[in-house]
mmCIF file of C-alpha atoms in Angstrom:
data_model
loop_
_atom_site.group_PDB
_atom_site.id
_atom_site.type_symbol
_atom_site.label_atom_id
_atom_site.label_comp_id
_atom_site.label_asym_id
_atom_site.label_seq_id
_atom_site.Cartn_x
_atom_site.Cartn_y
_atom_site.Cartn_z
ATOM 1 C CA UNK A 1 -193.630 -68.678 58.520
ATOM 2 C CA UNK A 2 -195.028 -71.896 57.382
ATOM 3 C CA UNK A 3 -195.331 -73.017 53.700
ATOM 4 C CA UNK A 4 -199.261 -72.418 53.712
ATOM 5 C CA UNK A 5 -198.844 -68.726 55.266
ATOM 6 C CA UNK A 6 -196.112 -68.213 52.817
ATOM 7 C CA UNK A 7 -198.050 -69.349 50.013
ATOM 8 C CA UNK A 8 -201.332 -67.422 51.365
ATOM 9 C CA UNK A 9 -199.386 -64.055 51.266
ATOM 10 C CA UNK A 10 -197.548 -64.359 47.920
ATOM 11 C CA UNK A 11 -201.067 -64.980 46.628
ATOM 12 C CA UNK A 12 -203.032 -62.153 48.116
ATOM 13 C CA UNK A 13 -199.754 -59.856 46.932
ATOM 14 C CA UNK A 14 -201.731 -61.283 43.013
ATOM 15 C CA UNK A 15 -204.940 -59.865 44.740
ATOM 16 C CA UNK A 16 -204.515 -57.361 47.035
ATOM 17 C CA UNK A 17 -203.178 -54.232 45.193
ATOM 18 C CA UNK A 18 -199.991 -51.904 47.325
ATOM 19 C CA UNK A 19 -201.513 -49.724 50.308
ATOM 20 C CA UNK A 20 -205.036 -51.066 50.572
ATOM 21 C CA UNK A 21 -205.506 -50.362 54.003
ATOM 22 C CA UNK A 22 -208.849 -52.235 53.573
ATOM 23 C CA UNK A 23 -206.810 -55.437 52.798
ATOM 24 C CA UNK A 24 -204.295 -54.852 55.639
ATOM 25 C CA UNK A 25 -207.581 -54.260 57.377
ATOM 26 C CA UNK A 26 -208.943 -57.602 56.848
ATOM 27 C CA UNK A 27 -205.305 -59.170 57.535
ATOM 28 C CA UNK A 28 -205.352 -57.671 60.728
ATOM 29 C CA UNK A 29 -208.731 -58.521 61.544
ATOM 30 C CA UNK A 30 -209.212 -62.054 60.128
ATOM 31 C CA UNK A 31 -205.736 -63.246 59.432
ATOM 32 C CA UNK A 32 -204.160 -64.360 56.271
ATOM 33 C CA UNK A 33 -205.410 -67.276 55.747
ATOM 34 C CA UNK A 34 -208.965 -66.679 56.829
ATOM 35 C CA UNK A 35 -209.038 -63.971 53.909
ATOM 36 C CA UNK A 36 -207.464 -66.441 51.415
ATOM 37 C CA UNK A 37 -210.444 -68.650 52.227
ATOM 38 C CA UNK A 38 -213.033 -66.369 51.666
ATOM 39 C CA UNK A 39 -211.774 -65.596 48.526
ATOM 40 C CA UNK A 40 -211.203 -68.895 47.216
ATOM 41 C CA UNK A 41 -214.572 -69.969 48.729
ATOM 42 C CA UNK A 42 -217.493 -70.746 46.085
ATOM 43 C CA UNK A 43 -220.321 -68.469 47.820
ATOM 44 C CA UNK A 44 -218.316 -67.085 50.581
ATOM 45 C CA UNK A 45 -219.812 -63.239 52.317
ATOM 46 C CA UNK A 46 -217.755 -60.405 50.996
ATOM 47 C CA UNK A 47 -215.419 -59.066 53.598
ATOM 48 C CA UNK A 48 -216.659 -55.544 54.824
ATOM 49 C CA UNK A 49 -215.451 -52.122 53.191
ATOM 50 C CA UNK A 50 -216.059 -53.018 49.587
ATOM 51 C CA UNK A 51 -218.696 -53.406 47.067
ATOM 52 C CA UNK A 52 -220.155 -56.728 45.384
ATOM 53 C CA UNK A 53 -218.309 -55.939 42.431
ATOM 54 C CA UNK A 54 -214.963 -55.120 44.297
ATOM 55 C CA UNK A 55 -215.424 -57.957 45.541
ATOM 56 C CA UNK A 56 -215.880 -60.201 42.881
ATOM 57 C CA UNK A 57 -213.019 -58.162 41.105
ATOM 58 C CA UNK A 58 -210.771 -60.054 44.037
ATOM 59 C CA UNK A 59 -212.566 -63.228 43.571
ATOM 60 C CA UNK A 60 -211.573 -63.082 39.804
ATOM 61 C CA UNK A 61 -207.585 -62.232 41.095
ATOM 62 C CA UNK A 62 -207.639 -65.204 43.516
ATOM 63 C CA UNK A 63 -208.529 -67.502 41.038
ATOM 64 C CA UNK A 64 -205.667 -67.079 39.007
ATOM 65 C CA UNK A 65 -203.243 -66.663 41.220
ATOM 66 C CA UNK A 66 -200.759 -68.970 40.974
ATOM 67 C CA UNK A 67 -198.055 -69.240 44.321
ATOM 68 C CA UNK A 68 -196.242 -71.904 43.412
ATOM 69 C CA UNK A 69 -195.140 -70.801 40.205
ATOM 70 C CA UNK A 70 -194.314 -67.480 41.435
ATOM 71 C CA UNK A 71 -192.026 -69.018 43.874
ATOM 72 C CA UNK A 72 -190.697 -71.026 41.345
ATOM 73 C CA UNK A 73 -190.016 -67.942 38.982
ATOM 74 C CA UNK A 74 -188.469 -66.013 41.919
ATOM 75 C CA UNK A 75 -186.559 -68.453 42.604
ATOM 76 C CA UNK A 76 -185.181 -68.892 38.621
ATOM 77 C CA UNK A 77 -184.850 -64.811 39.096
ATOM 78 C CA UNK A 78 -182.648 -65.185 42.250
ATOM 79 C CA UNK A 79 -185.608 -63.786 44.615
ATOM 80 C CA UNK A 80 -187.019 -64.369 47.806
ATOM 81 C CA UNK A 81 -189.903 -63.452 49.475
ATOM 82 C CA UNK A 82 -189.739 -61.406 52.688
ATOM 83 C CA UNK A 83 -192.540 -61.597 54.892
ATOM 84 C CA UNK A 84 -194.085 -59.674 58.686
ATOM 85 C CA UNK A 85 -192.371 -62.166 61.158
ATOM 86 C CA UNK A 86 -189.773 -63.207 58.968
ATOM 87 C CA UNK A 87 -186.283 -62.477 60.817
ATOM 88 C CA UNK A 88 -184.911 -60.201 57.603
ATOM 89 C CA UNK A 89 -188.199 -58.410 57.898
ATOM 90 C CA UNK A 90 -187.572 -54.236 58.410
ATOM 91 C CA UNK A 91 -189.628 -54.058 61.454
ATOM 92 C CA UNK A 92 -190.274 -49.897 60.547
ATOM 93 C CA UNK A 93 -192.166 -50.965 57.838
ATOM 94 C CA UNK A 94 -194.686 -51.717 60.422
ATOM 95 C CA UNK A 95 -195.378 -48.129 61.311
ATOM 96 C CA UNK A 96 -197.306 -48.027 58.435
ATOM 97 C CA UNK A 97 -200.140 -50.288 59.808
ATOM 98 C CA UNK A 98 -202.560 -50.829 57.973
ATOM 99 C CA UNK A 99 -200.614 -50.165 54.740
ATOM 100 C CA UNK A 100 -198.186 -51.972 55.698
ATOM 101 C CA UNK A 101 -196.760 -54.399 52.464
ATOM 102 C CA UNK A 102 -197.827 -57.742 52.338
ATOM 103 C CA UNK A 103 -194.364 -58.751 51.828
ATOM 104 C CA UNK A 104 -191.331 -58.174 49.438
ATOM 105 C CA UNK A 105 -189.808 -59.373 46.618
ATOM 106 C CA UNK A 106 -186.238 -59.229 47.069
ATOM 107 C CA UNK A 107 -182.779 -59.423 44.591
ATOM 108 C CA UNK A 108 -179.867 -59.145 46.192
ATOM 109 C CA UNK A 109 -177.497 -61.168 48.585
ATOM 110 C CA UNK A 110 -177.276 -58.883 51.861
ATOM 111 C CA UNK A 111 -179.840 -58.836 54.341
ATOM 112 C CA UNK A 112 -182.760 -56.511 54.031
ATOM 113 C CA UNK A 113 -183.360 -55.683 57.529
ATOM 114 C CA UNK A 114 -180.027 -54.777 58.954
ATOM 115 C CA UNK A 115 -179.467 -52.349 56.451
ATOM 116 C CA UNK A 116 -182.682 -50.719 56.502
ATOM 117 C CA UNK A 117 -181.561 -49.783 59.790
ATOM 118 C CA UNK A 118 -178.783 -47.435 58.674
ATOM 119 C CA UNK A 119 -180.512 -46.682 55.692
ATOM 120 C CA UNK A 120 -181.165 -42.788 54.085
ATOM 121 C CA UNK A 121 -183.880 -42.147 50.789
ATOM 122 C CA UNK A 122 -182.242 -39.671 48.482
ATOM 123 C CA UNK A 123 -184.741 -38.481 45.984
ATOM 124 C CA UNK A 124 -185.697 -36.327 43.723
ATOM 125 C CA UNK A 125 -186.500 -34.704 40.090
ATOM 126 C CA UNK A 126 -186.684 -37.359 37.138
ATOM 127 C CA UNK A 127 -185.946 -34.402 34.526
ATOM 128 C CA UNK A 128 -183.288 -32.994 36.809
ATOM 129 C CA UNK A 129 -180.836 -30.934 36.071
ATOM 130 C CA UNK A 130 -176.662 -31.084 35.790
ATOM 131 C CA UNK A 131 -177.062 -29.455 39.728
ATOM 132 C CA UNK A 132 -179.551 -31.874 40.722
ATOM 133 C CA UNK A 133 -177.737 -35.173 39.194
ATOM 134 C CA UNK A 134 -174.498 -33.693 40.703
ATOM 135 C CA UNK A 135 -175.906 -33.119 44.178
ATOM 136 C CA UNK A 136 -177.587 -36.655 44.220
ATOM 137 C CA UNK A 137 -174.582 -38.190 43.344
ATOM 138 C CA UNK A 138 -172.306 -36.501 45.766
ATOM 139 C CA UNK A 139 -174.768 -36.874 48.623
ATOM 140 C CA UNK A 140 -174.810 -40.292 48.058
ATOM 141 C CA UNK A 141 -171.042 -41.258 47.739
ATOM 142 C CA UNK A 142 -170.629 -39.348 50.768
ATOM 143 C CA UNK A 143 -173.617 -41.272 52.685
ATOM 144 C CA UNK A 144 -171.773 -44.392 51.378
ATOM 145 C CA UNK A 145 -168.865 -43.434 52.417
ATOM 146 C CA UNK A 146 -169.834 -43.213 56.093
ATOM 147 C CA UNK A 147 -171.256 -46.456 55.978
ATOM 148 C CA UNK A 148 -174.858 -45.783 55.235
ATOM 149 C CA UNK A 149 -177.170 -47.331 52.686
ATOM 150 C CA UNK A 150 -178.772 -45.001 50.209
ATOM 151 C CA UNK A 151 -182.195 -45.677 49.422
ATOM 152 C CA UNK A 152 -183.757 -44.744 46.160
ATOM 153 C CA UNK A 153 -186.409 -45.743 43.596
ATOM 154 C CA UNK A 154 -184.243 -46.594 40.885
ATOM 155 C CA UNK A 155 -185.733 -43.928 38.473
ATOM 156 C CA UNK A 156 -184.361 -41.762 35.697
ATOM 157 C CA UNK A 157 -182.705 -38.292 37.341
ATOM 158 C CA UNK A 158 -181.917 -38.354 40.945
ATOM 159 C CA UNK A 159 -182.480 -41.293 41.812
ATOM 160 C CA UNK A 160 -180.314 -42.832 39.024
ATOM 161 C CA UNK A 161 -177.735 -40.420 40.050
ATOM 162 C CA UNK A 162 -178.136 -41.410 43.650
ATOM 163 C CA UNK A 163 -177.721 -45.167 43.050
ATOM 164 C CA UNK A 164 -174.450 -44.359 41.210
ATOM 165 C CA UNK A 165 -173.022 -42.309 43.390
ATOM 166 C CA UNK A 166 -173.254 -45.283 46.077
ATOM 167 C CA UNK A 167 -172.114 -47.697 44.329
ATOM 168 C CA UNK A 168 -169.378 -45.273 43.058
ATOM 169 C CA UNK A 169 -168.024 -45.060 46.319
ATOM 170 C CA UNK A 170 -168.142 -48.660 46.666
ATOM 171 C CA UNK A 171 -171.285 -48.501 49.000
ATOM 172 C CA UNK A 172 -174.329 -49.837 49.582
ATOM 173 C CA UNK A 173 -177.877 -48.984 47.623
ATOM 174 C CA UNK A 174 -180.773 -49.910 47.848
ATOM 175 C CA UNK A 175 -183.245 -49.608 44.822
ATOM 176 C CA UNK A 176 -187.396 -49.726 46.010
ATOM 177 C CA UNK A 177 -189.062 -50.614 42.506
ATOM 178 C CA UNK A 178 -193.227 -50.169 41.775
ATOM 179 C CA UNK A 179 -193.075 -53.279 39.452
ATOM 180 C CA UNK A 180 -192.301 -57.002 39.812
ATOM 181 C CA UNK A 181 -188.206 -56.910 40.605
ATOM 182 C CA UNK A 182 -187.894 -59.053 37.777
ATOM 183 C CA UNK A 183 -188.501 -57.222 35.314
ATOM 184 C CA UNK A 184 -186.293 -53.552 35.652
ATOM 185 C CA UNK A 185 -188.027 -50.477 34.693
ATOM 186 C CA UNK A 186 -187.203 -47.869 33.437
ATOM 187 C CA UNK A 187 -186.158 -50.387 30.600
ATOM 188 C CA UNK A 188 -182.791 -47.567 30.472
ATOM 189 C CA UNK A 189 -182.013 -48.524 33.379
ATOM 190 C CA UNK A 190 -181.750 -52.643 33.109
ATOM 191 C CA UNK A 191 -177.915 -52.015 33.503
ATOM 192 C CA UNK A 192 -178.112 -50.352 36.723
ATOM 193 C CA UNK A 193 -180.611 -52.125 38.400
ATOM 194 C CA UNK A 194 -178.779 -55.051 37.386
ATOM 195 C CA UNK A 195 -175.572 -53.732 39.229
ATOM 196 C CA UNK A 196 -177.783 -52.730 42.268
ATOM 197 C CA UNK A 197 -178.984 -56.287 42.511
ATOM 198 C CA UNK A 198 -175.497 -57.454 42.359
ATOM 199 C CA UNK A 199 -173.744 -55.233 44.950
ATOM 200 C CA UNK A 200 -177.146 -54.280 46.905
ATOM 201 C CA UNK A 201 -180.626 -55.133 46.946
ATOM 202 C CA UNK A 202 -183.574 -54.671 44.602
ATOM 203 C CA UNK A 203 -186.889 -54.573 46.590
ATOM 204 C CA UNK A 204 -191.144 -54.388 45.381
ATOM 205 C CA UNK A 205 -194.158 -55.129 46.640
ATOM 206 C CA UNK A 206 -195.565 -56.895 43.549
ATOM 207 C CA UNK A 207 -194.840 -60.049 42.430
ATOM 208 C CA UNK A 208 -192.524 -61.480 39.099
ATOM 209 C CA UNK A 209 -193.973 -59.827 35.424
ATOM 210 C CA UNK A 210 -195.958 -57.028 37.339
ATOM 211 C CA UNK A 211 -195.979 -53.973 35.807
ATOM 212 C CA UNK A 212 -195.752 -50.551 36.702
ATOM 213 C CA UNK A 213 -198.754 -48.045 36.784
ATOM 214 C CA UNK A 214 -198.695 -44.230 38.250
ATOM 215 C CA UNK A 215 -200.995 -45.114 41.450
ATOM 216 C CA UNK A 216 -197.726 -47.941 41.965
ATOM 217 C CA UNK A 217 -195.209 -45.516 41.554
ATOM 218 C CA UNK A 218 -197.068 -43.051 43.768
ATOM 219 C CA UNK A 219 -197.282 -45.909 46.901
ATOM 220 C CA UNK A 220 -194.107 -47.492 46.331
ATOM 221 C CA UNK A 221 -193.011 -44.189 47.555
ATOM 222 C CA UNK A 222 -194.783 -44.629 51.411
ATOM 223 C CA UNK A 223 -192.099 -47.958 51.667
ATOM 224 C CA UNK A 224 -188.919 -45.980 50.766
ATOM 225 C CA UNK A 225 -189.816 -43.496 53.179
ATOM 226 C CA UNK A 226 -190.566 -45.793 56.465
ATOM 227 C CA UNK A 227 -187.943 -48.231 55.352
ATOM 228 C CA UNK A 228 -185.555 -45.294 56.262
ATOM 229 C CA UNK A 229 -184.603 -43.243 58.626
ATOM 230 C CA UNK A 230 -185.113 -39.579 56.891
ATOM 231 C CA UNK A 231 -185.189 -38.513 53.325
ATOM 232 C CA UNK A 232 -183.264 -36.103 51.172
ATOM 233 C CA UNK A 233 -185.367 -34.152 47.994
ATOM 234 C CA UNK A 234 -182.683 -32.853 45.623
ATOM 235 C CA UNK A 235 -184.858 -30.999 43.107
ATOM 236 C CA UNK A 236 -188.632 -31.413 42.908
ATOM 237 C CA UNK A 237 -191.175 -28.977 41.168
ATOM 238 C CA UNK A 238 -194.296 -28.041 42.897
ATOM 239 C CA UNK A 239 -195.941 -31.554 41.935
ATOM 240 C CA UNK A 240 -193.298 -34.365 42.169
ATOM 241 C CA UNK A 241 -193.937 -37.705 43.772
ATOM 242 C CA UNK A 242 -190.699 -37.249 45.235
ATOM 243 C CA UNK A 243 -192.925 -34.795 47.476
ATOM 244 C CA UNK A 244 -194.985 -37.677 48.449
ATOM 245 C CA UNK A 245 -192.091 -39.087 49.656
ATOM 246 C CA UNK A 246 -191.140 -36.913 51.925
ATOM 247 C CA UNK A 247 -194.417 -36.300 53.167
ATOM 248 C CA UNK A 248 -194.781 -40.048 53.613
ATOM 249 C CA UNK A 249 -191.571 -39.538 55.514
ATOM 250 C CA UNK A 250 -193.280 -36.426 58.159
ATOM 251 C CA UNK A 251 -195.770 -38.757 59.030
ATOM 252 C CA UNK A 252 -194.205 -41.065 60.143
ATOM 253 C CA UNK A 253 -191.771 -39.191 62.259
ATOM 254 C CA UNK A 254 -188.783 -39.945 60.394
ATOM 255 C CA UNK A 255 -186.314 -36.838 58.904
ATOM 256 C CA UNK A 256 -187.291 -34.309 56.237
ATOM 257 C CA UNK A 257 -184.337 -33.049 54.475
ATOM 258 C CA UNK A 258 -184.164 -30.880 51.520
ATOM 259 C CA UNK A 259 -181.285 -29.513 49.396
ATOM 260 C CA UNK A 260 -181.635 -25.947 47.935
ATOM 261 C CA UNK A 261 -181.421 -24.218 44.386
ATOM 262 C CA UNK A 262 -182.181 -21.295 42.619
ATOM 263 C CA UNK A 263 -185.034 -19.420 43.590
ATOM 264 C CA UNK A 264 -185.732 -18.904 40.068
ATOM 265 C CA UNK A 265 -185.560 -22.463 39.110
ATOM 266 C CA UNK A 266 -188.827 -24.364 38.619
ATOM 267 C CA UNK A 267 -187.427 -28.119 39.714
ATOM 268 C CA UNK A 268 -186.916 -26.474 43.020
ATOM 269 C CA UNK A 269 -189.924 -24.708 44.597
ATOM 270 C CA UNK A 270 -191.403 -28.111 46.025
ATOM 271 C CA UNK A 271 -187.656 -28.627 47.782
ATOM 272 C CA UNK A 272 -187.947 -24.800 49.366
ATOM 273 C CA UNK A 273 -191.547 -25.357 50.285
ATOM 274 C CA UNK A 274 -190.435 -28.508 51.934
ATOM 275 C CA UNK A 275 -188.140 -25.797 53.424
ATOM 276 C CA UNK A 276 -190.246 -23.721 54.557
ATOM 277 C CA UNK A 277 -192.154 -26.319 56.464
ATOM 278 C CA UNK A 278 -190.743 -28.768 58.673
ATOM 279 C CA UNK A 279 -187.816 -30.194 56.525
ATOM 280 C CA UNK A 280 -184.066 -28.831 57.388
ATOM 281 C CA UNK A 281 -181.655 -27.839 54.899
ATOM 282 C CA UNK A 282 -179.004 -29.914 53.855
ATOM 283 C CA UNK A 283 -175.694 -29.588 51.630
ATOM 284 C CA UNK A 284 -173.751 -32.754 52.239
ATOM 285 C CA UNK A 285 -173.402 -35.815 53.494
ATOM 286 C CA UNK A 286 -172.171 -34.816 56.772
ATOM 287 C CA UNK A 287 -175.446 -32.730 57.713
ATOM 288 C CA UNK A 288 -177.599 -35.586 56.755
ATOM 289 C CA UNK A 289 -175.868 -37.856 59.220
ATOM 290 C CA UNK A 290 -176.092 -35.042 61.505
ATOM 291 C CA UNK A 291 -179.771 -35.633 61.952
ATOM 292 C CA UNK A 292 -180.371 -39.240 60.924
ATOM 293 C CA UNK A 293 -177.136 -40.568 62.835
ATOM 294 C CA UNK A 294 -176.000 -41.465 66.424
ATOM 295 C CA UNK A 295 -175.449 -38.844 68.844
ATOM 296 C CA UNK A 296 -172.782 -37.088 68.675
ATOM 297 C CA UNK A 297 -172.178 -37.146 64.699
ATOM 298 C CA UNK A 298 -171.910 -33.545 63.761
ATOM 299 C CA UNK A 299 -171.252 -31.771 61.017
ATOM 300 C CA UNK A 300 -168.068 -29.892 60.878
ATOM 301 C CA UNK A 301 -168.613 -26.245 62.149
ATOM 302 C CA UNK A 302 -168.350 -23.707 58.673
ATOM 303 C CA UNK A 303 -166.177 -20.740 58.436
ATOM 304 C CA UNK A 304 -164.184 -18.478 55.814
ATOM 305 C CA UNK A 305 -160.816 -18.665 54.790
ATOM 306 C CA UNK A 306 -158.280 -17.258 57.440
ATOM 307 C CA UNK A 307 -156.867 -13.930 56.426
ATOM 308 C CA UNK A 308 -153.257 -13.057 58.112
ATOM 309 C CA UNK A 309 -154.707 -9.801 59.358
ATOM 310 C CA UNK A 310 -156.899 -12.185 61.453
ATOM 311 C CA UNK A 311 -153.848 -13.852 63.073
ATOM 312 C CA UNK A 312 -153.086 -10.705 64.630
ATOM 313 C CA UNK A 313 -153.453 -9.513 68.291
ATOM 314 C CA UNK A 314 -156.914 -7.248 69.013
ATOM 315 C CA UNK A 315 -154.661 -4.378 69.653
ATOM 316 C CA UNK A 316 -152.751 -4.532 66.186
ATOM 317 C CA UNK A 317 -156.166 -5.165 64.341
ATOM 318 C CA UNK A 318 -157.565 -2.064 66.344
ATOM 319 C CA UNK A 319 -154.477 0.459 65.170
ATOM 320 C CA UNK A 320 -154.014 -1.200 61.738
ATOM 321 C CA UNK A 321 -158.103 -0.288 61.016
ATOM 322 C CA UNK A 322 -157.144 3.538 62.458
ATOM 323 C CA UNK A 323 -155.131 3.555 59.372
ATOM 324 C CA UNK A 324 -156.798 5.814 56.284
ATOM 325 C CA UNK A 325 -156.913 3.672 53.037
ATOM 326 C CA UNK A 326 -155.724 6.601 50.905
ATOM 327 C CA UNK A 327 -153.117 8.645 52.789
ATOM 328 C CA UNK A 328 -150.922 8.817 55.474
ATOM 329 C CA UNK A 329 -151.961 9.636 59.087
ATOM 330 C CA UNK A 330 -150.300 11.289 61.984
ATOM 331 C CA UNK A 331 -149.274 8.724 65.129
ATOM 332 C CA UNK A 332 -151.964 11.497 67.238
ATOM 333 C CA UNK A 333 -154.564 10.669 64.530
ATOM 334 C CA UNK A 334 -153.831 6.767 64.289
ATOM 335 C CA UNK A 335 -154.046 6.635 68.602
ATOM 336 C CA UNK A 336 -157.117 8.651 68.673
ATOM 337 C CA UNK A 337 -159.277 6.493 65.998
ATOM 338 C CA UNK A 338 -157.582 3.097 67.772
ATOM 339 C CA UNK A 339 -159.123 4.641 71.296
ATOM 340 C CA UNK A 340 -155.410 4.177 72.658
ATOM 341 C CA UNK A 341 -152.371 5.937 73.644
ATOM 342 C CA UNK A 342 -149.875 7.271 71.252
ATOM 343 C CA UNK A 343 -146.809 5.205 73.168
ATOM 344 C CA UNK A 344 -149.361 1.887 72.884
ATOM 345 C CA UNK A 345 -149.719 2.873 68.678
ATOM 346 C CA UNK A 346 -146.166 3.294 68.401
ATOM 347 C CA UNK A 347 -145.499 0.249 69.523
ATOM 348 C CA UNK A 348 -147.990 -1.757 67.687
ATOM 349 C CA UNK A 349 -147.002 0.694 64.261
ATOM 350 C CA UNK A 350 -143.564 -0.461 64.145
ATOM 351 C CA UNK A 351 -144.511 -4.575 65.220
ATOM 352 C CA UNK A 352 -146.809 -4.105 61.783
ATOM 353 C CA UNK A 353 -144.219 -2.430 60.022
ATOM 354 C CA UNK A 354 -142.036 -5.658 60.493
ATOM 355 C CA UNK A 355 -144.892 -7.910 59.562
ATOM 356 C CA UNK A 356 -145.266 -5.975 56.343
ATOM 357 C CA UNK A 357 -148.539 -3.786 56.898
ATOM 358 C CA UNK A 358 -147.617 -0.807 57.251
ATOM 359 C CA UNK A 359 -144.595 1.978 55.864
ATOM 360 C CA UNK A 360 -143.226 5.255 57.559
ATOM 361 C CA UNK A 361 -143.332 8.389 55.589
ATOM 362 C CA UNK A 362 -141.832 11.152 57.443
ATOM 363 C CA UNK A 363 -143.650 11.819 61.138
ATOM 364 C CA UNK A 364 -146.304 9.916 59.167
ATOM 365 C CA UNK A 365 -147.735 5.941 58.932
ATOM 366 C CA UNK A 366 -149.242 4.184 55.626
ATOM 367 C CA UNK A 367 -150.941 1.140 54.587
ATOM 368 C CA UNK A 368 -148.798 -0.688 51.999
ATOM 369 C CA UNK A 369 -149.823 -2.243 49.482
ATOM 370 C CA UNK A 370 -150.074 -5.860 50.625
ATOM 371 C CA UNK A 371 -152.333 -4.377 53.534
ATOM 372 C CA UNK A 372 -154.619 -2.521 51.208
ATOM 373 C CA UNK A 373 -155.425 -5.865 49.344
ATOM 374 C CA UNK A 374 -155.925 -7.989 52.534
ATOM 375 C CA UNK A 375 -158.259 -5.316 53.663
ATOM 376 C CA UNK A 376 -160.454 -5.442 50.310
ATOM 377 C CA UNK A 377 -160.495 -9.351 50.615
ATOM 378 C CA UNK A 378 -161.516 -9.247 54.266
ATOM 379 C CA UNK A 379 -164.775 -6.642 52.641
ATOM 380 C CA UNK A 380 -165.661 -9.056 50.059
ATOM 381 C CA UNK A 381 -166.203 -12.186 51.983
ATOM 382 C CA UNK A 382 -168.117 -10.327 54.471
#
């Protein structure tokens, strides 16, 4: 991009709030610099969409925005400026269109578009709870651990949690902030997004001193989700903006993923309505890369423990459940309820007598005791 396109963007990012589609509109339609004109321009026609005083709101922004000096700040801040076209630019982040950012801001030393594409949002509750922070965390390390980047906001809750957990595991993270990267917020969290910066990459759409405001936070949340392929809500109550996330993340045909809690707990009916809609239910790390990884990247198959009992032949399963728990049984009684002969119970009798499952008395047959007990674990893990 040339130095006046550069400049013309990191000025309209001063102008042009996050998510206007009526700005990417006009970006689209008339080009960058074309809109920076009009706006500069004494007496200049509004551009269409927006009222006089809109538009002389924008005016107002133009005139103080200063490029140069924000370039020079980012630069003292050890930013950059990522712009469309640019060859670190996450190309995904065009399927938002119109809302597509303007640029970004970016701290970090790795390259922003190679791994956005083996990236994963993990987000969630900011009051979470010991479950949720332990969940996020885990998820995370594990993501790492398999060589993706976890994606967060950089929040209190889960998406602290999250960010830790990767870089835990000596991974990578990536923290999307609704301020100007420059300046860390949550102020708790100046340590961590410090350490992010340092071992990943701190990313925003607004330029150096910007502060945050909740209609920020709320569409900082549409670039985590398309700069990803799906995203993971640990925790989220019926109204979180972690839930814009992932809704962010249905439209625009990336995963849904969702890990569950209590029924009875309010920080996670907005995760099981997720549920109950389109997103799949996750546990670990291995099930997320299940869906958002290469074919051929399952998740290990889940089973219960293996019981000795279960080691045995069909046959000496089918006489040893003949057996009465609570007294002894006739060798006619044990064939009958095993549905075979009396020579073929014999037989299997005495090859679970020397395995330890079962004791003579007389003309009779008994469970012993070790039998009894694998029987009543078998029952309670069905």
């Amino acid at each position: 991009m040339s130095d006046g396109g550069l400049h013309a963007r990191i000025l309209l990012t001063r102008v042009i709030e996050p998510g206007d589609e009526t700005g990417g509109r006009w970006l689209r339609e008339y080009g960058v610099q074309e809109v920076v004109r009009r706006l500069r321009a004494g007496g200049a026609a509004a551009l269409p969409g927006v009222s006089g005083t809109r538009w002389a709101g924008l005016r107002a922004r133009a005139g103080h925005a200063d490029p140069e000096r924000d370039l020079a700040i980012a630069r003292e801040a050890g930013m950059r400026f990522v712009a469309p076209g640019d060859t670190e630019w996450p190309t995904q982040l065009d399927d938002l269109g119109d809302a597509r950012p303007l640029g970004l801001w970016v701290r970090g030393r790795p390259g922003l578009r190679m791994w956005a594409l083996r990236a994963v949002a993990v987000v969630g509750a900011r009051a979470c709870t010991e479950y949720g922070a332990h969940m996020a965390a885990t998820l995370a390390a594990g993501l790492a651990e398999r060589g993706w980047v976890v994606v967060s906001g950089g929040a209190y809750g889960v998406d602290g949690a999250a960010h830790r957990g990767a870089l835990g595991a000596g991974g990578a993270t990536v923290a999307v902030l609704a301020c100007g990267v420059d300046r860390p917020y949550p102020r708790g969290h100046t340590e961590l997004i410090g350490r992010i910066a340092e071992q990943g990459l701190v990313v925003g759409e607004l330029p150096p001193g910007e502060h945050p405001t909740q209609s920020r936070f709320v569409l900082r949340n549409r670039v985590i989700a398309a700069l990803t392929r799906g995203t993971v809500v640990v925790e989220a109550a019926h109204r979180s903006g972690s839930l814009v996330t992932a809704r962010a993340a249905q439209r625009l045909g990336r995963f849904t993923m969702g890990v569950p809690g209590p029924a009875t707990s309010g920080l996670s009916v907005g995760v099981h309505e997720l549920l109950r809609g389109e997103a799949v239910l996750v546990t670990d790390a291995a099930e997320v890369v299940e869906l958002v990884g290469d074919m051929g990247e399952l998740a290990p198959a889940r089973r219960g423990p293996v019981l000795p009992r279960d080691l045995l032949e069909p046959a000496a399963r089918r006489v040893l459940a003949a057996l009465p728990g609570n007294r002894t049984a006739s060798l006619e009684e044990v064939a009958r309820g095993a549905q075979t002969s009396e020579d073929e119970a014999v037989a299997r009798l005495y090859e679970l007598r020397a395995l330890g499952y079962v004791e003579r008395h007389g003309d009779g047959w008994k469970l012993t005791r070790q039998a009894m007990i694998s029987v009543r674990e078998g029952r309670s893990r069905r």
